[in-house]
Coordinates of C-alpha atoms in Angstrom, one line a residue:
M1 CA 25.7 38.7 47.1
F2 CA 29.5 39.2 46.8
D3 CA 29.4 41.7 49.6
F4 CA 27.7 39.1 51.9
V5 CA 30.5 36.6 51.1
R6 CA 33.2 39.1 51.9
K7 CA 31.6 40.2 55.2
H8 CA 30.8 36.6 56.4
T9 CA 33.9 34.7 55.4
K10 CA 33.9 32.4 58.4
V11 CA 30.3 31.5 58.0
M12 CA 30.9 30.6 54.3
Q13 CA 33.9 28.5 55.3
F14 CA 31.8 26.5 57.8
L15 CA 29.1 25.9 55.2
L16 CA 31.6 24.7 52.6
F17 CA 33.1 22.4 55.2
L18 CA 29.7 20.9 55.9
L19 CA 29.0 20.4 52.1
I20 CA 32.4 19.0 51.0
V21 CA 33.7 16.9 53.9
P22 CA 30.9 14.3 53.9
S23 CA 31.5 13.5 50.2
F24 CA 35.1 12.8 51.0
V25 CA 34.1 10.6 53.9
L26 CA 31.8 8.6 51.7
F27 CA 33.9 8.3 48.6
G28 CA 37.5 9.1 49.7
L29 CA 39.6 11.8 48.1
Q30 CA 40.8 9.6 45.2
G31 CA 37.4 8.3 44.5
Y32 CA 36.1 11.8 44.5
N33 CA 38.7 13.0 42.0
R34 CA 38.3 9.8 39.9
M35 CA 34.5 10.2 39.7
H36 CA 35.0 13.6 38.1
E37 CA 38.1 12.9 36.0
R38 CA 37.0 9.6 34.3
G39 CA 33.7 11.0 33.1
A40 CA 30.4 9.3 32.6
T41 CA 29.9 5.6 32.2
V42 CA 29.4 4.7 28.5
A43 CA 29.3 0.9 28.9
K44 CA 29.3 -2.0 31.4
V45 CA 30.7 -5.5 31.1
D46 CA 30.4 -8.1 33.8
G47 CA 29.6 -5.3 36.3
Q48 CA 32.7 -3.3 35.4
E49 CA 32.4 0.2 34.0
I50 CA 33.9 1.6 30.8
T51 CA 34.0 5.4 31.2
Q52 CA 34.2 8.2 28.7
Q53 CA 37.8 8.7 29.6
D54 CA 38.6 5.0 28.9
W55 CA 36.9 5.4 25.5
D56 CA 38.7 8.6 24.7
N57 CA 42.1 7.2 25.6
A58 CA 41.5 4.0 23.6
H59 CA 40.4 6.0 20.5
R60 CA 43.4 8.3 20.8
A61 CA 45.8 5.4 21.1
Q62 CA 44.2 3.6 18.1
A63 CA 44.3 6.8 16.0
D64 CA 47.9 7.4 16.9
Q65 CA 48.9 3.9 16.0
M66 CA 47.1 4.0 12.6
R67 CA 48.7 7.4 11.8
A68 CA 52.1 6.0 12.6
Q69 CA 51.5 3.0 10.4
M70 CA 49.8 4.9 7.5
P71 CA 50.8 8.6 7.6
N72 CA 48.8 9.3 4.4
L73 CA 45.6 8.0 5.8
D74 CA 42.8 10.5 5.8
P75 CA 42.5 11.9 9.4
K76 CA 38.7 12.4 8.9
L77 CA 38.4 8.6 9.1
F78 CA 39.3 8.8 12.8
D79 CA 37.0 11.6 13.7
S80 CA 33.7 10.2 12.4
P81 CA 31.0 8.9 14.8
E82 CA 31.3 5.5 13.2
A83 CA 35.1 5.3 13.9
R84 CA 34.6 6.4 17.5
Y85 CA 31.8 3.9 18.0
G86 CA 34.0 1.2 16.5
T87 CA 36.6 1.9 19.1
L88 CA 34.0 1.5 21.9
D89 CA 32.8 -1.7 20.3
R90 CA 36.4 -3.0 20.3
L91 CA 36.8 -2.0 23.9
V92 CA 33.7 -3.8 24.9
R93 CA 34.8 -6.9 23.0
E94 CA 38.2 -6.9 24.9
R95 CA 36.4 -6.6 28.2
V96 CA 34.1 -9.5 27.3
M97 CA 37.1 -11.7 26.4
E98 CA 38.8 -10.7 29.6
A99 CA 35.7 -11.7 31.6
A100 CA 35.6 -15.0 29.8
V101 CA 39.3 -15.7 30.5
R102 CA 38.7 -14.7 34.2
H103 CA 35.7 -16.9 34.7
A104 CA 37.2 -19.9 32.8
D105 CA 40.5 -19.7 34.7
L106 CA 42.4 -19.9 31.4
L107 CA 46.1 -20.2 32.0
V108 CA 49.0 -19.6 29.6
S109 CA 52.3 -21.4 30.4
D110 CA 55.7 -19.7 30.2
Q111 CA 56.7 -22.1 27.4
R112 CA 53.7 -21.0 25.3
V113 CA 54.6 -17.3 25.8
A114 CA 58.2 -18.1 24.9
R115 CA 57.1 -19.8 21.6
E116 CA 54.9 -16.8 20.8
L117 CA 57.8 -14.4 21.4
E118 CA 60.2 -16.6 19.3
S119 CA 57.8 -16.2 16.3
S120 CA 57.3 -12.5 16.8
P121 CA 58.6 -10.2 13.9
L122 CA 59.5 -7.7 16.6
I123 CA 61.8 -10.2 18.3
A124 CA 63.2 -11.5 15.0
A125 CA 64.3 -8.0 13.9
L126 CA 66.3 -7.6 17.1
R127 CA 68.4 -10.7 16.7
G128 CA 72.0 -10.3 15.8
P129 CA 74.0 -12.4 13.2
D130 CA 74.6 -15.0 15.9
G131 CA 70.9 -15.4 16.6
R132 CA 71.1 -13.8 20.0
L133 CA 68.6 -11.2 21.1
D134 CA 69.9 -7.6 21.5
M135 CA 68.4 -7.0 25.0
E136 CA 69.5 -3.3 25.0
R137 CA 67.6 -2.5 21.8
Y138 CA 64.7 -4.7 23.0
R139 CA 64.4 -2.6 26.2
Q140 CA 64.8 0.7 24.2
L141 CA 62.1 -0.2 21.7
L142 CA 59.7 -1.2 24.4
A143 CA 60.5 1.9 26.4
A144 CA 59.6 4.0 23.4
R145 CA 56.2 2.4 23.6
G146 CA 55.9 3.1 27.3
M147 CA 56.5 -0.6 28.3
S148 CA 59.0 -2.7 30.1
P149 CA 59.9 -6.3 28.9
E150 CA 57.8 -7.7 31.7
M151 CA 54.8 -5.5 30.7
Y152 CA 55.2 -6.6 27.0
E153 CA 55.5 -10.3 27.9
N154 CA 52.4 -10.0 30.1
S155 CA 50.5 -8.4 27.2
V156 CA 51.5 -11.3 25.0
R157 CA 50.3 -13.7 27.6
N158 CA 47.0 -11.9 27.9
D159 CA 46.6 -11.9 24.1
I160 CA 47.1 -15.6 23.9
A161 CA 44.5 -16.1 26.6
L162 CA 42.1 -13.9 24.8
R163 CA 42.6 -15.8 21.6
Q164 CA 41.8 -19.1 23.4
V165 CA 38.3 -17.9 24.1
L166 CA 37.1 -17.8 20.5
G167 CA 39.9 -19.8 18.9
G168 CA 38.3 -23.1 19.7
V169 CA 35.0 -22.1 18.1
A170 CA 36.6 -20.9 14.9
G171 CA 39.0 -23.8 14.7
S172 CA 36.3 -26.4 15.1
A173 CA 33.8 -25.0 12.6
F174 CA 33.1 -27.5 9.8
T175 CA 30.5 -27.8 7.1
P176 CA 30.0 -31.0 5.1
A177 CA 31.0 -30.6 1.5
A178 CA 27.6 -31.6 0.2
E179 CA 25.9 -28.9 2.3
A180 CA 28.5 -26.3 1.4
N181 CA 28.1 -27.1 -2.3
V182 CA 24.4 -26.4 -2.2
S183 CA 25.1 -22.9 -0.9
L184 CA 28.0 -22.3 -3.3
A185 CA 26.0 -23.5 -6.3
S186 CA 23.2 -21.0 -5.4
Y187 CA 25.6 -18.2 -4.9
F188 CA 27.4 -18.8 -8.3
E189 CA 24.1 -19.4 -10.1
R190 CA 23.6 -17.5 -13.4
R191 CA 20.5 -16.2 -15.2
E192 CA 19.9 -15.7 -18.9
V193 CA 18.1 -12.4 -19.4
R194 CA 17.1 -9.8 -22.0
V195 CA 17.0 -6.2 -21.1
A196 CA 15.4 -3.0 -22.3
R197 CA 16.9 0.2 -20.9
F198 CA 15.0 3.5 -20.7
D199 CA 17.8 6.1 -20.5
P200 CA 16.9 9.7 -19.2
A201 CA 19.3 11.1 -21.9
D202 CA 16.8 10.0 -24.6
Y203 CA 14.0 12.1 -23.0
K204 CA 15.8 15.3 -22.3
A205 CA 14.8 16.8 -25.6
K206 CA 11.2 16.4 -24.5
V207 CA 11.7 18.6 -21.4
E208 CA 11.3 22.3 -21.6
P209 CA 10.9 23.7 -18.1
T210 CA 9.4 27.2 -17.6
D211 CA 11.1 29.9 -15.6
A212 CA 8.5 29.5 -12.9
E213 CA 9.3 25.8 -12.5
L214 CA 13.0 26.6 -12.3
Q215 CA 12.5 29.2 -9.6
A216 CA 10.2 26.9 -7.7
F217 CA 12.9 24.1 -7.8
Y218 CA 15.5 26.6 -6.6
Q219 CA 13.3 27.7 -3.7
D220 CA 12.6 24.1 -2.7
N221 CA 16.2 23.0 -2.9
V222 CA 18.3 26.0 -1.7
K223 CA 20.6 23.7 0.1
L224 CA 21.8 22.3 -3.2
F225 CA 23.1 25.8 -4.2
Q226 CA 25.0 26.8 -1.0
A227 CA 28.5 28.3 -1.4
P228 CA 30.5 26.8 1.5
E229 CA 32.3 29.1 3.9
Q230 CA 35.9 29.7 2.7
A231 CA 39.0 31.4 4.0
D232 CA 42.3 32.7 2.7
I233 CA 44.9 31.7 5.3
Q234 CA 48.5 31.9 6.3
Y235 CA 50.2 28.9 8.0
A236 CA 53.6 27.7 9.2
V237 CA 54.8 24.1 9.4
L238 CA 57.4 22.8 11.8
D239 CA 58.7 19.3 10.8
L240 CA 62.0 17.5 10.6
D241 CA 62.7 18.8 7.1
S242 CA 62.4 22.4 8.3
I243 CA 64.8 21.8 11.2
E244 CA 67.3 19.9 9.0
K245 CA 67.6 22.9 6.7
G246 CA 69.2 24.9 9.5
I247 CA 71.7 22.3 10.6
V248 CA 75.3 22.7 9.5
V249 CA 77.3 19.4 10.0
N250 CA 80.9 19.7 11.2
E251 CA 83.3 17.6 9.1
A252 CA 85.2 16.4 12.1
D253 CA 82.0 15.1 13.6
L254 CA 81.3 13.4 10.2
K255 CA 84.7 11.6 10.4
T256 CA 84.1 10.5 13.9
Y257 CA 80.7 9.2 13.0
Y258 CA 82.2 7.3 10.0
D259 CA 84.9 5.7 12.2
Q260 CA 82.3 4.6 14.8
N261 CA 79.8 3.2 12.2
A262 CA 81.9 2.2 9.2
S263 CA 81.1 -1.5 9.6
R264 CA 77.4 -0.8 9.8
L265 CA 77.0 1.8 7.2
A266 CA 79.9 1.4 4.7
A267 CA 79.5 -2.2 3.5
K268 CA 76.8 -4.6 2.5
P269 CA 76.2 -7.7 4.7
E270 CA 78.5 -10.6 4.0
E271 CA 77.1 -13.0 1.4
R272 CA 78.0 -16.7 1.0
R273 CA 77.4 -19.3 -1.7
A274 CA 76.6 -22.9 -0.9
S275 CA 75.4 -26.1 -2.3
H276 CA 73.4 -28.7 -0.4
I277 CA 72.0 -32.2 -0.5
L278 CA 68.6 -32.4 1.2
I279 CA 67.0 -35.5 2.6
A280 CA 63.5 -34.2 3.2
V281 CA 61.4 -35.0 6.2
P282 CA 57.7 -34.4 6.3
K283 CA 56.4 -32.1 9.2
N284 CA 54.3 -35.0 10.6
A285 CA 57.1 -37.6 10.3
T286 CA 57.3 -40.3 12.9
P287 CA 60.5 -40.8 14.9
E288 CA 61.3 -43.9 12.9
Q289 CA 61.0 -41.9 9.6
K290 CA 63.3 -39.2 11.0
A291 CA 65.9 -41.7 12.1
K292 CA 65.8 -43.4 8.6
A293 CA 66.2 -40.0 6.8
K294 CA 69.1 -39.0 9.1
A295 CA 70.8 -42.4 8.5
R296 CA 70.5 -41.8 4.8
A297 CA 72.0 -38.4 5.1
E298 CA 74.9 -39.8 7.1
E299 CA 75.6 -42.4 4.3
L300 CA 75.7 -39.6 1.7
L301 CA 78.0 -37.5 3.9
A302 CA 80.4 -40.4 4.1
Q303 CA 80.5 -40.7 0.3
V304 CA 81.1 -36.9 0.0
R305 CA 83.9 -37.0 2.5
K306 CA 85.6 -39.8 0.5
N307 CA 85.3 -37.9 -2.8
P308 CA 84.4 -34.1 -2.3
A309 CA 84.5 -33.6 -6.1
S310 CA 81.4 -35.9 -6.4
F311 CA 79.2 -33.4 -4.3
A312 CA 77.4 -31.9 -7.4
E313 CA 76.8 -35.3 -8.9
L314 CA 75.4 -36.8 -5.7
A315 CA 73.2 -33.7 -5.2
K316 CA 71.7 -34.1 -8.7
K317 CA 71.1 -37.8 -8.0
Y318 CA 69.9 -37.9 -4.4
S319 CA 68.9 -34.4 -3.2
Q320 CA 65.2 -33.9 -2.5
D321 CA 65.2 -30.2 -3.0
P322 CA 63.6 -29.8 -6.5
G323 CA 64.8 -26.2 -6.9
S324 CA 68.6 -26.8 -6.5
A325 CA 69.1 -30.5 -7.2
P326 CA 69.2 -30.1 -11.1
H327 CA 72.0 -27.5 -10.5
G328 CA 74.1 -29.8 -8.4
G329 CA 72.6 -28.4 -5.2
D330 CA 73.8 -24.8 -5.9
L331 CA 71.9 -22.1 -3.9
D332 CA 73.8 -19.1 -5.3
Y333 CA 74.8 -16.2 -3.0
F334 CA 72.7 -15.3 0.0
T335 CA 72.9 -13.3 3.3
R336 CA 72.5 -14.9 6.7
G337 CA 68.9 -13.8 7.1
A338 CA 67.8 -15.3 3.8
M339 CA 68.0 -18.9 5.1
T340 CA 66.5 -20.8 8.0
K341 CA 68.6 -20.4 11.1
P342 CA 70.2 -23.8 11.5
F343 CA 71.2 -23.8 7.8
A344 CA 72.6 -20.2 8.0
D345 CA 74.5 -20.9 11.2
A346 CA 76.2 -23.8 9.6
V347 CA 77.1 -22.0 6.4
F348 CA 78.5 -18.9 8.2
A349 CA 80.4 -20.9 10.7
M350 CA 82.6 -22.4 7.9
K351 CA 86.1 -21.0 7.5
K352 CA 86.9 -21.5 3.8
T353 CA 85.4 -22.5 0.5
G354 CA 85.3 -26.2 -0.2
E355 CA 84.6 -27.0 3.4
I356 CA 81.8 -29.5 4.0
S357 CA 79.5 -29.5 7.0
D358 CA 78.3 -32.3 9.2
V359 CA 74.6 -33.3 8.8
V360 CA 72.5 -30.3 9.6
E361 CA 68.9 -30.6 10.7
S362 CA 66.3 -28.0 9.9
E363 CA 62.5 -27.9 9.6
F364 CA 62.9 -29.2 6.0
G365 CA 64.9 -32.3 6.9
Y366 CA 68.7 -33.1 6.9
H367 CA 71.3 -31.2 4.9
I368 CA 74.8 -31.8 3.8
I369 CA 76.3 -28.4 2.9
E370 CA 79.4 -27.4 0.9
L371 CA 80.6 -23.8 1.1
T372 CA 81.4 -22.7 -2.4
G373 CA 81.9 -18.9 -2.1
I374 CA 82.4 -15.9 0.2
K375 CA 81.7 -12.4 -0.9
V376 CA 82.7 -9.5 1.4
D377 CA 82.3 -6.1 -0.1
K378 CA 85.2 -3.7 0.2
P379 CA 84.2 -1.0 2.8
K380 CA 83.5 2.4 1.2
T381 CA 85.9 5.3 1.9
F382 CA 84.9 8.3 4.0
E383 CA 84.7 10.4 0.8
E384 CA 82.3 7.9 -0.8
M385 CA 80.1 7.8 2.3
K386 CA 80.3 11.5 3.1
P387 CA 77.0 12.6 1.4
Q388 CA 75.1 9.7 3.0
L389 CA 76.6 10.3 6.4
E390 CA 75.9 14.0 6.3
A391 CA 72.2 13.3 5.5
Q392 CA 72.0 10.8 8.3
M393 CA 73.6 13.1 10.8
R394 CA 71.3 16.0 9.8
K395 CA 68.4 13.7 10.4
D396 CA 69.7 12.5 13.7
Q397 CA 70.3 16.0 15.0
A398 CA 66.9 17.2 13.7
M399 CA 65.3 14.4 15.7
K400 CA 67.1 15.5 18.9
K401 CA 66.2 19.2 18.3
F402 CA 62.6 18.6 17.4
A403 CA 61.2 18.4 20.9
D404 CA 62.7 21.7 21.9
A405 CA 61.7 23.3 18.6
A406 CA 58.2 22.0 19.0
E407 CA 57.9 23.5 22.5
S408 CA 59.2 26.8 21.3
F409 CA 56.8 26.8 18.3
T410 CA 53.8 25.9 20.5
N411 CA 54.6 28.7 23.0
T412 CA 55.4 31.4 20.4
V413 CA 52.2 30.9 18.2
Y414 CA 50.2 31.1 21.4
E415 CA 51.9 33.9 23.2
Q416 CA 52.2 36.1 20.1
S417 CA 48.9 35.1 18.6
D418 CA 48.4 38.1 16.4
S419 CA 51.0 37.0 13.9
L420 CA 53.0 33.9 12.7
Q421 CA 56.0 36.0 11.9
P422 CA 57.7 35.8 15.3
A423 CA 57.6 32.0 15.3
A424 CA 58.8 31.9 11.6
D425 CA 61.7 34.3 12.4
K426 CA 62.7 32.4 15.6
L427 CA 62.7 28.9 13.9
K428 CA 63.5 30.0 10.4
L429 CA 60.2 28.8 9.0
E430 CA 58.4 29.7 5.8
I431 CA 55.0 31.4 6.1
R432 CA 52.8 29.8 3.4
T433 CA 49.4 30.9 2.1
A434 CA 46.3 29.1 0.7
Q435 CA 43.1 30.5 -0.8
G436 CA 39.6 29.1 -0.6
V437 CA 40.3 26.8 2.3
T438 CA 37.1 25.0 3.7
R439 CA 36.3 23.2 6.9
T440 CA 36.8 19.8 5.2
P441 CA 40.0 18.7 3.3
Q442 CA 39.7 19.2 -0.4
P443 CA 40.6 16.5 -3.0
G444 CA 44.4 16.6 -3.6
A445 CA 45.1 18.5 -0.4
A446 CA 48.4 17.7 1.3
G447 CA 50.1 18.5 4.6
P448 CA 48.1 20.4 7.2
L449 CA 45.4 21.3 4.6
A450 CA 44.6 17.6 4.5
S451 CA 44.2 17.4 8.3
A452 CA 40.6 17.6 9.6
K453 CA 42.1 18.4 13.0
F454 CA 44.0 21.4 11.7
L455 CA 41.1 22.7 9.7
S456 CA 38.8 22.3 12.8
A457 CA 41.2 24.5 14.8
L458 CA 41.4 27.0 11.9
F459 CA 37.6 27.5 11.8
S460 CA 37.2 27.5 15.6
P461 CA 35.2 30.5 17.0
D462 CA 38.3 32.1 18.6
T463 CA 40.3 32.0 15.4
L464 CA 37.4 33.3 13.3
E465 CA 36.3 36.1 15.6
H466 CA 39.6 37.4 16.8
K467 CA 41.9 36.5 13.8
R468 CA 44.3 34.8 16.2
N469 CA 46.8 32.0 15.4
T470 CA 45.5 28.5 16.0
E471 CA 47.2 26.4 18.6
A472 CA 50.1 24.2 17.3
V473 CA 48.3 21.2 15.8
E474 CA 50.0 17.8 15.3
F475 CA 48.9 16.7 11.8
G476 CA 51.3 13.8 11.5
P477 CA 54.4 12.2 13.2
N478 CA 56.8 15.0 14.1
Q479 CA 54.7 17.5 12.1
L480 CA 53.2 20.6 13.7
A481 CA 51.3 23.5 12.1
S482 CA 49.7 26.7 13.1
G483 CA 47.5 28.9 10.9
R484 CA 45.5 32.1 10.9
I485 CA 42.7 33.4 8.8
V486 CA 43.5 36.5 6.6
K487 CA 40.1 36.7 4.8
Y488 CA 36.8 35.0 5.6
S489 CA 33.7 34.4 3.5
P490 CA 30.8 32.8 5.4
A491 CA 28.6 30.2 3.8
H492 CA 25.7 31.7 1.8
T493 CA 23.1 30.8 -0.7
R494 CA 24.2 31.6 -4.2
P495 CA 21.7 33.9 -6.1
Y496 CA 19.3 32.3 -8.5
E497 CA 20.7 34.2 -11.5
E498 CA 24.2 32.9 -10.7
V499 CA 23.1 29.2 -10.6
K500 CA 20.2 29.3 -13.1
A501 CA 22.1 27.1 -15.6
Q502 CA 22.7 24.5 -12.8
V503 CA 19.0 24.7 -11.7
R504 CA 17.9 24.1 -15.3
E505 CA 20.2 21.2 -15.7
Q506 CA 19.0 19.5 -12.6
V507 CA 15.3 20.1 -13.4
I508 CA 15.7 18.6 -16.9
A509 CA 17.6 15.6 -15.5
R510 CA 14.9 14.9 -12.9
K511 CA 12.0 15.3 -15.4
A512 CA 13.8 13.2 -18.0
A513 CA 14.3 10.4 -15.4
E514 CA 10.6 10.6 -14.5
L515 CA 9.6 10.4 -18.2
A516 CA 11.9 7.4 -18.6
R517 CA 10.4 5.7 -15.6
K518 CA 6.8 6.3 -16.8
D519 CA 7.6 5.1 -20.3
G520 CA 9.3 2.0 -18.9
E521 CA 6.3 1.2 -16.6
A522 CA 3.9 1.6 -19.5
K523 CA 6.0 -0.7 -21.7
L524 CA 6.2 -3.3 -18.9
A525 CA 2.4 -3.4 -18.6
A526 CA 2.0 -3.6 -22.4
W527 CA 4.6 -6.4 -22.8
K528 CA 3.1 -8.4 -20.0
A529 CA -0.2 -8.3 -21.8
A530 CA 1.4 -9.2 -25.2
P531 CA 4.8 -10.8 -24.6
A532 CA 5.5 -11.2 -28.3
S533 CA 5.6 -7.4 -28.7
A534 CA 8.5 -7.0 -26.2
Q535 CA 11.5 -5.1 -27.7
L536 CA 14.4 -6.5 -25.7
S537 CA 18.2 -6.9 -26.1
A538 CA 19.9 -10.1 -27.2
P539 CA 20.2 -12.7 -24.5
L540 CA 22.7 -12.0 -21.8
T541 CA 24.1 -14.2 -19.0
V542 CA 24.4 -12.4 -15.7
S543 CA 25.6 -13.5 -12.3
R544 CA 27.0 -12.0 -9.0
Q545 CA 30.5 -12.4 -10.5
D546 CA 29.8 -11.1 -14.0
K547 CA 27.1 -8.4 -14.4
A548 CA 27.6 -8.2 -18.2
K549 CA 27.9 -4.4 -17.9
Q550 CA 24.4 -4.2 -16.4
P551 CA 23.5 -2.1 -13.3
G552 CA 23.6 -3.9 -10.0
Q553 CA 19.8 -3.4 -9.6
V554 CA 19.2 -5.3 -12.8
V555 CA 21.3 -8.2 -11.8
D556 CA 19.7 -8.3 -8.3
A557 CA 16.2 -8.3 -9.9
A558 CA 17.1 -11.1 -12.2
L559 CA 18.5 -13.3 -9.4
R560 CA 15.5 -12.7 -7.2
A561 CA 13.0 -13.8 -9.9
D562 CA 11.2 -17.1 -8.9
P563 CA 12.8 -19.9 -11.0
A564 CA 9.4 -21.7 -11.0
R565 CA 7.8 -18.9 -12.9
L566 CA 10.1 -18.3 -15.8
P567 CA 10.2 -16.6 -18.2
A568 CA 9.2 -13.5 -16.2
L569 CA 9.1 -9.8 -16.9
V570 CA 10.2 -7.4 -14.1
G571 CA 10.6 -3.7 -13.9
V572 CA 13.6 -2.0 -12.2
D573 CA 13.6 1.6 -11.1
L574 CA 17.1 2.9 -11.6
G575 CA 16.5 6.3 -10.1
A576 CA 18.5 9.0 -11.8
D577 CA 19.6 6.4 -14.4
G578 CA 16.1 5.8 -15.6
Y579 CA 14.3 2.5 -15.8
A580 CA 14.8 -1.1 -17.0
V581 CA 12.5 -3.9 -18.1
V582 CA 14.2 -7.3 -17.6
E583 CA 13.0 -10.6 -19.0
V584 CA 14.4 -13.5 -17.0
D585 CA 14.3 -16.5 -19.4
K586 CA 16.1 -19.3 -17.5
V587 CA 18.4 -20.4 -14.8
L588 CA 21.9 -21.5 -15.8
P589 CA 23.9 -23.7 -13.4
R590 CA 27.4 -22.4 -12.6
E591 CA 30.2 -23.6 -14.7
T592 CA 32.0 -26.6 -13.1
P593 CA 35.1 -25.3 -11.2
S594 CA 38.5 -27.0 -11.3
P595 CA 39.3 -29.2 -8.4
A596 CA 41.7 -26.6 -7.0
Q597 CA 39.1 -23.8 -7.3
A598 CA 36.5 -26.0 -5.7
Q599 CA 38.8 -26.8 -2.8
Q600 CA 39.6 -23.1 -2.3
E601 CA 35.9 -22.2 -2.4
L602 CA 35.1 -24.8 0.2
E603 CA 37.9 -23.5 2.5
Q604 CA 36.6 -20.0 2.1
Y605 CA 33.0 -21.2 2.9
N606 CA 34.3 -23.0 6.0
R607 CA 36.2 -19.9 7.1
A608 CA 33.0 -17.8 6.7
W609 CA 31.0 -20.3 8.6
G610 CA 33.6 -20.4 11.3
M611 CA 33.4 -16.6 11.6
A612 CA 29.6 -16.7 11.8
E613 CA 29.8 -19.3 14.6
T614 CA 32.4 -17.2 16.4
L615 CA 30.2 -14.1 16.2
A616 CA 27.2 -16.1 17.5
Y617 CA 29.3 -17.4 20.4
Y618 CA 30.4 -13.8 21.1
D619 CA 26.8 -12.8 21.3
V620 CA 26.2 -15.5 23.9
L621 CA 29.2 -14.2 25.9
K622 CA 27.7 -10.6 25.7
D623 CA 24.5 -11.9 27.2
R624 CA 26.3 -14.0 29.8
Y625 CA 28.3 -11.0 31.0
K626 CA 25.4 -8.6 30.8
V627 CA 26.9 -6.1 28.3
Q628 CA 25.3 -2.7 28.4
I629 CA 26.3 0.0 26.0
D630 CA 24.8 3.4 26.9
V631 CA 25.8 5.2 23.7
P632 CA 23.5 5.0 20.7
K633 CA 25.0 3.5 17.6
P634 CA 25.4 6.1 14.9
K635 CA 23.2 5.8 11.9
E636 CA 25.0 4.8 8.6
G637 CA 26.4 7.9 6.9
S638 CA 25.9 10.1 9.9
A639 CA 27.9 13.3 9.9
K640 CA 30.3 14.4 12.6

């Protein structure tokens, strides 16, 4: 075959031309590449495809975001079929909302986007003491996320539009109090019961399994006695701490850093103390009410200006701030960010103590403010700040060097894959060891040993068969690890003699539970025939909120009993925990809640109802836009 190809090169070139060129003509070069690169279609919404690549990218982005927010979160949570399907479900939901926005021609004004940005914590954190937005930091922060200000603002606009689709449904949901109370009363209903428990522990003495029974159980349940595969490993970790250890900070650089950043690092923010008189204005106040409140504030300001010494007395008498009025309006010391912006701007604009402001309007009403104290900490000296500055500089330099070190680490563990020593020597890393490592993170594991991604690389066929280093695996932000297997023990069934005691314990437990169940069923039949002979506990009150230390199955059985046929005896199979006979004597209404609790419950019920209506409307949208998901939903508890 290969000889034919070599001897007939021109013929083969012509055949390939005939096969390949028509596909480019039909699909175009970009379409041809995209068809292969984006992978198979996993879902469709409104005729638009969601591909495997779209799904993979969305899941990777979501996992990276979650890791950044919660570094200690178990990585296994991201790798499960349920988590991956959840990402696809979210992706479909977003496409459904986008289709609804598109078909409904929903528009979001620039003013609405501006209000959303104004309330954003991201924007608030970038405002300086004067309230102005630090545009340079804003651009830098967005650039780190791969976005420009225009892209971010468009994403905010898109989010607002998407919220409009379902927001109207959730916001308009309402259930009449009488109807809600019927459901709430049923949910909080209580039952008076008496219980007889048949505990397997009471039957163990009656069980004496033979050796033949033990061996038969062992043979039928060999999977219960598997020793998992294990490995003794070496591994090396590259992180910011390991880089910091090798950094020596020059004292001259420290001094320069101190001089440039003294105002930011060496002193606490300025604090001021003030007193105020508040004339409160409700949020829904009419223009006439606002005008009346402002006029009252102007009258009090005139009195204060005539006699500044009367400020505290006037505050006690007329201020409508219940927290500060009894103390003459005193608010103690605070930083600029601790107060609402108009109030803080007025206080920090004053030049000296004793100064009194004009009437200041805020969302709470109208304020008259007296500046009573200014506290500016004395800047710390270079010697006082030196340890802190040195630690900060080490951290900054480590951040700058990490990218280069990560590339060197990645290349070295790959190119010299028969040992971790070259990478350790080159980057001054410690080679660590661990025994009995398994494919899944063990309880209490930390660092790379808690990373499912690292363990998966460690037990890959190439690493197992050829004893090579793993690739450099990122197991956390700015954290890389590579490992190698030193000793490997494959999974195996432990010999019967080794696990005989465990086999015996399990056989006795199962037989005892069976005896408990049979005895309980016999007692249930006898007590139904002769109710007076029933040997039950003292009366107990159980509910969904208070199980009275009873198993959940007992409470469920009691609540399911038909109220029209009480008292009633029911049997409850508790599995490995035995059996229970429950006599349900009567229904007890819920205790009357306080007005505040009743109101809170009604609000929770309305929120739940609104969520149910929202989900129902979403199902309508899915049908309208012909949602098709081609990936089967994983069964509950499915393994990876």
